[in-house]
Amino acid sequence: MLKIGCHLSSAKGFEAMGKSAVSIQANTFQFFTRNPRGSRAKAIKEEDVERFLALAAREGISPILAHAPYILNACAKDGHLRDLARDTMADDLRRMEYTPGNLYNFHPGCHVGQGMEAGVSYIAGMLNGILTPGQHTIMLLETMAGKGSEVGGRFEELREILDRVEQKEYVGVCLDTCHVWDAGYDIKDHLDEVIGEFDRVIGLDKLKAIHLNDSMNPLGSKKDRHARIGEGHIGYQALACVVCHPVFRELPFYLETPNELDGYAREIAMMRKAWEETD
Ligand code: FE
Ligand code: FE
Ligand code: ZN
């Protein structure tokens, strides 16, 4: 069965997210570990997690994808900001152990004029500092649009980071369709070539999740503004081809489109239909 869900608010806890997912025929979901702009996390409620794990087992919800606050910058110029990113993500990884076997995605960072080499080196250094033998979470680098000094707009940059990580079994990549499009990878007219390039540069075995978004901007715009499925420059047909592509068949898909629950329900239904037709 197609694994698809969307970004959900974590304000009411895990069980509430599980119930929202079920209500829109999602069998996975993404959530922020804490306020995306701040860094304070609410305490994990063990009873809430227990109820969620039971519901997830019953409804076949897995894997879930936690998203780090996007304000964190592992390759900031200011050492305190780099420490904040490291400490916050380390804390998130510890919290993820309450829900073992899932994914934790983060934006690699912005090198803010220090250069790509410095950026890559800080990010890999952070990962080497926080990945812990025996942990039960895979940490994912997200492909970025390449806006400003973002690291991760090119597959080669992610490959550089992955190469320098010592605990390789705990890292992977999350491909965001809006971001790669905005970065200049033509998944609309040349999907197979882009997949081939991803495989050559990073390796498809490293791809663990897909963020499924249309883009408000044309190919290569480096903007990063998500559109609803079919309302952007990538379009419904091309995104359905991504979902139905044989090499992505086992991967979980997460919508991060500008929608409320009912809009997400429609997009999930649309993609399930396309997927079943190619089954
Ligand atoms: Fe993201
Ligand atoms: Fe994303
Ligand atoms: Zn984005």
XYZ file of C-alpha atoms and ligand atoms in Angstrom:
282
model
C 0.000 0.000 0.000
C 1.149 3.537 -0.751
C 2.669 5.213 2.295
C 1.414 8.776 2.295
C 0.575 11.446 4.816
C 1.044 15.115 5.464
C 2.465 17.590 7.884
C 0.336 17.731 11.062
C 0.344 19.996 14.094
C 1.967 18.382 17.112
C 0.238 20.790 19.535
C -2.122 18.096 20.891
C 0.376 15.271 21.069
C 1.034 11.989 19.310
C -2.328 10.293 19.711
C -4.119 13.331 18.263
C -1.810 13.280 15.235
C -2.451 9.564 14.772
C -6.205 10.170 14.847
C -5.947 13.061 12.378
C -3.912 10.861 10.052
C -6.493 8.075 10.183
C -9.292 10.573 9.520
C -7.734 11.566 6.172
C -6.661 8.062 5.089
C -3.032 8.825 5.810
C -0.815 5.990 7.021
C 2.095 8.191 8.034
C 2.636 11.867 8.938
C 5.230 14.527 9.617
C 5.364 16.874 12.596
C 7.640 19.476 14.153
C 9.467 18.274 17.247
C 8.939 21.727 18.753
C 7.909 25.190 17.639
C 9.575 25.545 14.235
C 10.913 28.991 15.146
C 11.693 28.442 18.789
C 13.645 25.800 20.580
C 11.579 24.879 23.627
C 10.076 21.409 23.478
C 7.096 20.221 25.468
C 7.729 17.278 27.767
C 6.885 13.921 26.193
C 3.795 12.414 27.830
C 4.410 8.702 28.130
C 0.697 7.799 28.261
C 0.131 9.782 25.057
C 3.013 7.952 23.362
C 1.678 4.570 24.573
C -1.769 5.300 23.155
C -0.219 6.485 19.905
C 1.967 3.394 19.526
C -1.093 1.167 20.001
C -3.067 3.164 17.446
C -0.145 3.193 14.998
C 0.207 -0.599 15.263
C -3.557 -1.080 14.777
C -3.814 1.320 11.817
C -0.465 0.555 10.175
C 0.960 4.051 10.638
C 4.715 4.043 9.973
C 7.272 5.422 9.670
C 6.582 8.851 11.101
C 8.865 11.733 10.205
C 9.886 14.339 12.756
C 11.092 17.657 11.340
C 13.687 19.756 13.156
C 12.920 23.449 13.723
C 13.952 25.182 10.498
C 15.495 28.096 12.340
C 18.416 25.891 13.438
C 21.630 26.339 11.476
C 24.300 23.702 11.987
C 26.786 25.764 9.951
C 26.080 29.238 11.330
C 28.963 31.675 11.656
C 28.263 32.226 15.355
C 29.487 29.312 17.463
C 26.591 29.705 19.901
C 24.106 29.212 17.077
C 25.952 26.084 15.912
C 25.871 24.784 19.495
C 22.159 25.527 19.723
C 21.520 23.520 16.545
C 23.617 20.622 17.814
C 22.113 20.574 21.309
C 18.542 20.907 20.049
C 18.922 18.109 17.521
C 20.683 15.891 20.064
C 17.756 16.475 22.430
C 15.295 15.694 19.623
C 17.104 12.418 18.905
C 16.846 11.449 22.585
C 13.124 12.247 22.514
C 12.714 10.200 19.338
C 13.711 7.104 21.322
C 10.183 7.141 22.789
C 8.970 6.316 19.269
C 11.753 4.073 17.941
C 12.223 3.126 14.305
C 11.311 6.453 12.754
C 12.881 9.315 10.807
C 14.198 12.753 11.773
C 14.632 15.308 9.002
C 16.580 18.570 9.124
C 17.616 21.369 6.785
C 21.393 21.042 6.453
C 21.959 24.763 7.009
C 23.143 28.026 5.443
C 26.855 28.685 5.241
C 26.214 32.451 5.339
C 29.235 33.442 3.283
C 31.704 31.033 4.875
C 31.634 28.910 1.735
C 30.261 25.490 0.883
C 33.294 23.622 2.212
C 32.986 25.228 5.660
C 29.232 24.540 5.635
C 29.619 20.895 4.723
C 32.340 20.429 7.299
C 30.326 21.987 10.174
C 27.260 19.905 9.307
C 29.169 16.636 9.114
C 30.945 17.553 12.354
C 27.630 18.107 14.086
C 26.295 14.762 12.876
C 29.418 13.001 14.097
C 28.870 14.682 17.463
C 25.264 13.628 17.985
C 24.695 10.292 16.220
C 24.871 7.618 18.878
C 25.598 3.901 18.447
C 22.407 1.940 19.031
C 20.031 4.838 18.343
C 16.720 3.876 16.710
C 16.211 6.890 14.458
C 17.539 7.619 10.989
C 18.521 11.258 10.549
C 17.726 12.717 7.128
C 19.330 15.607 5.279
C 16.682 17.403 3.222
C 17.397 18.399 -0.377
C 17.126 22.203 -0.493
C 16.159 24.795 -3.098
C 19.611 26.427 -2.951
C 18.156 29.741 -1.802
C 20.826 32.193 -0.595
C 23.684 30.229 0.951
C 21.685 27.059 1.635
C 23.700 23.861 1.704
C 21.981 20.941 -0.024
C 20.759 22.540 -3.251
C 23.072 20.179 -5.147
C 23.137 16.430 -4.617
C 26.960 16.677 -4.496
C 26.754 18.786 -1.331
C 24.681 16.162 0.458
C 27.049 13.472 -0.780
C 29.986 15.424 0.693
C 28.280 15.526 4.081
C 27.320 11.846 3.990
C 30.869 10.900 3.043
C 32.214 12.544 6.185
C 29.720 10.979 8.590
C 31.170 8.113 10.567
C 27.924 6.412 11.664
C 26.646 5.966 8.118
C 23.822 3.593 9.031
C 22.036 6.432 10.868
C 21.902 8.972 8.032
C 19.898 9.297 4.838
C 18.239 11.837 2.573
C 14.711 13.225 2.262
C 13.978 14.475 -1.264
C 11.634 17.463 -1.415
C 10.041 17.724 -4.873
C 9.505 21.499 -4.634
C 13.060 22.066 -3.455
C 14.783 19.939 -6.122
C 12.633 21.588 -8.803
C 13.507 25.047 -7.499
C 17.160 23.963 -7.354
C 17.012 23.174 -11.082
C 16.399 19.408 -11.222
C 13.709 18.866 -13.853
C 11.514 16.184 -12.297
C 8.704 17.216 -14.645
C 10.225 16.406 -18.043
C 13.328 14.438 -17.008
C 12.385 12.434 -13.925
C 14.414 9.364 -14.860
C 17.545 11.444 -15.465
C 17.144 13.164 -12.091
C 16.681 9.811 -10.364
C 19.739 8.505 -12.223
C 21.760 11.479 -11.079
C 20.599 11.074 -7.484
C 21.645 7.438 -7.661
C 25.061 8.207 -9.167
C 25.878 11.043 -6.769
C 24.222 9.950 -3.505
C 22.860 6.447 -4.040
C 19.179 5.511 -4.008
C 19.800 3.334 -0.942
C 20.241 6.599 1.003
C 16.811 7.936 0.006
C 14.411 7.323 2.897
C 11.511 9.755 2.394
C 9.940 12.167 -0.064
C 8.338 15.540 0.632
C 5.629 15.822 -1.991
C 4.968 19.437 -2.945
C 4.195 21.412 -6.047
C 6.154 24.639 -6.566
C 4.867 28.190 -6.986
C 7.925 28.980 -9.108
C 9.580 27.825 -12.335
C 12.437 25.334 -12.609
C 15.668 26.629 -11.065
C 14.066 29.641 -9.368
C 15.773 28.897 -5.992
C 12.713 30.236 -4.177
C 11.217 27.431 -2.031
C 7.525 28.303 -2.034
C 5.269 25.248 -1.910
C 2.052 25.009 -3.923
C -0.854 22.586 -3.703
C -0.593 19.506 -5.900
C -1.567 20.539 -9.432
C -1.561 24.255 -8.676
C 2.129 24.869 -9.299
C 4.783 24.654 -11.979
C 5.490 20.940 -11.506
C 1.876 19.922 -11.920
C -0.304 16.983 -10.962
C 0.836 14.603 -13.698
C 4.541 14.903 -12.922
C 3.956 14.516 -9.178
C 1.775 11.450 -9.787
C 4.698 10.034 -11.804
C 6.977 10.578 -8.804
C 4.555 8.794 -6.466
C 4.089 5.908 -8.908
C 7.731 5.536 -9.922
C 8.906 1.956 -9.337
C 12.105 2.994 -7.489
C 10.084 5.031 -4.960
C 7.448 2.388 -4.348
C 8.442 1.502 -0.806
C 9.137 5.072 0.318
C 6.888 7.208 2.518
C 5.545 10.465 1.002
C 4.747 13.571 3.046
C 2.665 16.460 1.735
C 3.760 19.913 2.902
C 1.349 21.794 0.689
C -0.560 24.871 1.878
C -3.674 23.024 3.033
C -5.976 22.326 5.934
C -6.941 18.726 6.729
C -9.664 18.552 4.065
C -7.248 19.695 1.365
C -4.705 17.104 2.478
C -7.431 14.436 2.412
C -8.152 15.324 -1.230
C -4.479 15.207 -2.216
C -3.975 11.883 -0.455
C -7.036 10.414 -2.207
C -5.778 11.730 -5.556
C -2.359 10.123 -5.086
C -3.767 6.833 -3.804
C -5.911 6.612 -6.937
C -2.933 7.252 -9.222
C -0.833 4.710 -7.297
C -3.490 2.011 -7.433
C -3.916 2.502 -11.161
C -0.229 1.681 -11.724
C -0.257 -1.248 -9.275
Fe 11.804 20.959 5.419
Fe 10.301 19.793 2.741
Zn 10.284 24.055 1.528
